[in-house]
Amino acid sequence: MTLSAQSLSKRYGAASACAAVRNASLDVGRGDFISIVGRSGSGKSTLMAMLGALTKPTQGRLLLDGTDVWTLSESERATFRACHVGFVFQFPSLLSNLTAADNVAVPALLGRTMPAEDAYARAHELLARVGLADRAEAYPDSMSGGEQRRVAVARALINAPPLLLADEPTSDLDENTEGDIIDLLEDLQRRDSFGCVLVTHDLRLAARAQRSFEMRQGALTPREVSRAEAAPRRSVTPASVAAVPDVPARAPIRLGESLWRGVRIFLPAAAAILAAILLTDFGVETYQSMRLRERTARHAALQHLALNRLRGDVQSVTDLGDGRYELTTYLQNVGGEPIYVMTPQMRAFVQVASLWQEVPMTATEENATGVTEILGKQTYRYRFDARVRDFAQLLPNYMHVRFSGSMLVSPSSTPNDDVFERKDNYYVYLKPFDVTDEVVLRRMRFSGKPPVWIPMPPH
């Protein structure tokens, strides 16, 4: 298999708007190991999304063995993504209510690429290959960051794709764990001979690839793999300094003795004033440094409170009929200290092509308003109208829906400056009200009635 990207470009907005990727070309075949480096915002993730047919290029072609992927039907493109490409994203994005084996098997089960028994057999085989044979029944919240990344790698390989796209798969890991994950990818790639495109900020990791490229302001260019990423500093020798001509010294000018005696009288006072100024300056600098450290520590504590000790997710989505649904979310205080939140604000979006279309959403009357103390688990309900035409179908006959929420979090009921703004995005597949169960079951397999909603990991 050969995947060929030919002059791919991606622009957002009008023709004169932002060009995320400009005329990028890249060929990837079985056994190729390619790295892409570049600063944040240079277009790396957008290019990876186009290589995986997750987003359509504004210009250019994506060829699979000579066939333009974007001339295929939506169903055929879904098959391309399921069978030909494995994705490892910046975050593990595991489903929290599923075990490691379930998470690995999900792409095969949803895509119906193999029977359920075979999917779970391969999931356990892959978990053993990534060193997690004894963690197959563990849930994500009981696994370390490195273990979650290994599960994500195994999940990407469940359908034995000939191409693996890894978009900064070690972004928030320590150096040792980062090295372990890259070693694992290299070993799997070498044994299974799949093509691999790795996006990374680390030049040392990029140098391990067979070919390396750099993204800069949307342009993809080849780069030489070198151990010395920076040129040596040029040393300045005495010979390179221009000679300074000798200038005869002027005779010193002597002042009167009476003037010198007057100056000596004020020297002790001037020295005392100078010392006071220096001490004051040192004190101010020390105080400012202390306050900066305090603010940094306070912000870190607030961030930990809002993001680690306060859990939130979608609890349920109920079909009210006629395209109307009720969303129930929850917040849960998993620590022992008080947490206060300002009423969460929630918005709903449905994906149409590669864009998100906002749909009407309102909070129900029973939602707590104002500042609320979260004791245990607190639920919030919202109603929204999802009657949208031409929605994108990442899963056949299901809408791709995003719920975006924001709230203020504080350890105090009357916060002053100890407030942290938390933002969440929840993603679900949602069954449209006008699609019957029979239509869904023609292309999807479920143990019973097709669910109204299917949770998705953050992405």
XYZ file of N, CA and C in Angstrom, residues 88-93 145-146 148-150 166-182 198-202 205:
102
model
N -3.078 7.389 16.571
C -2.673 7.594 17.965
C -2.627 9.100 18.171
N -3.546 9.614 19.003
C -3.685 11.052 19.159
C -2.791 11.564 20.288
N -2.826 12.896 20.502
C -1.989 13.515 21.527
C -2.355 13.024 22.923
N -3.618 12.671 23.130
C -4.068 12.170 24.420
C -4.628 10.766 24.216
N -4.582 9.902 25.243
C -5.031 8.515 25.060
C -6.478 8.408 24.596
N -7.367 9.293 25.100
C -8.773 9.316 24.668
C -9.427 7.944 24.801
N -0.237 7.062 33.033
C -0.239 7.701 31.723
C 0.437 6.846 30.666
N 1.563 6.221 31.036
C 2.265 5.371 30.082
C 1.456 4.150 29.687
N -1.838 3.949 29.679
C -2.927 4.402 28.812
C -2.434 4.605 27.380
N -1.211 5.138 27.228
C -0.661 5.332 25.875
C -0.450 3.981 25.186
N -0.036 2.967 25.944
C 0.154 1.638 25.357
C -1.178 1.057 24.877
N 0.740 8.895 14.195
C 0.934 9.168 15.623
C 1.196 10.661 15.803
N 0.200 11.380 16.311
C 0.275 12.838 16.464
C 0.695 13.177 17.890
N 2.001 13.394 18.084
C 2.569 13.697 19.399
C 2.063 12.714 20.450
N 2.349 11.417 20.286
C 1.805 10.408 21.202
C 2.427 10.431 22.588
N 3.470 11.251 22.794
C 4.123 11.301 24.112
C 4.104 12.713 24.673
N 3.073 13.494 24.360
C 3.094 14.936 24.628
C 3.207 15.290 26.096
N 2.616 14.497 27.017
C 2.633 14.890 28.423
C 3.262 13.829 29.315
N 4.197 13.048 28.753
C 4.845 11.992 29.518
C 6.242 12.422 29.937
N 6.755 11.784 31.009
C 8.121 12.073 31.419
C 9.088 11.453 30.418
N 10.362 11.835 30.541
C 11.348 11.461 29.523
C 11.504 9.950 29.397
N 11.522 9.230 30.536
C 11.710 7.780 30.478
C 10.523 7.093 29.818
N 9.299 7.480 30.232
C 8.101 6.869 29.644
C 7.992 7.224 28.169
N 8.362 8.462 27.824
C 8.355 8.888 26.429
C 9.245 7.978 25.591
N 10.450 7.705 26.090
C 11.359 6.819 25.369
C 10.808 5.414 25.223
N 10.119 4.922 26.286
C 9.527 3.580 26.217
C 8.476 3.496 25.115
N 7.622 4.527 25.005
C 6.554 4.501 24.000
C 7.138 4.532 22.589
N 8.154 5.377 22.372
C 8.774 5.438 21.039
C 9.481 4.125 20.721
N 5.183 10.000 12.410
C 5.243 10.446 13.803
C 5.422 11.956 13.853
N 4.519 12.645 14.529
C 4.656 14.077 14.787
C 5.210 14.254 16.191
N 6.250 15.053 16.334
C 6.863 15.258 17.644
C 7.526 16.624 17.702
N 7.669 17.147 18.937
C 8.439 18.371 19.155
C 9.908 18.042 19.434
N 10.187 16.780 19.769
C 11.516 16.383 20.226
C 12.390 16.013 19.025
N 13.886 12.482 19.103
C 12.991 11.415 18.661
C 12.828 11.441 17.147
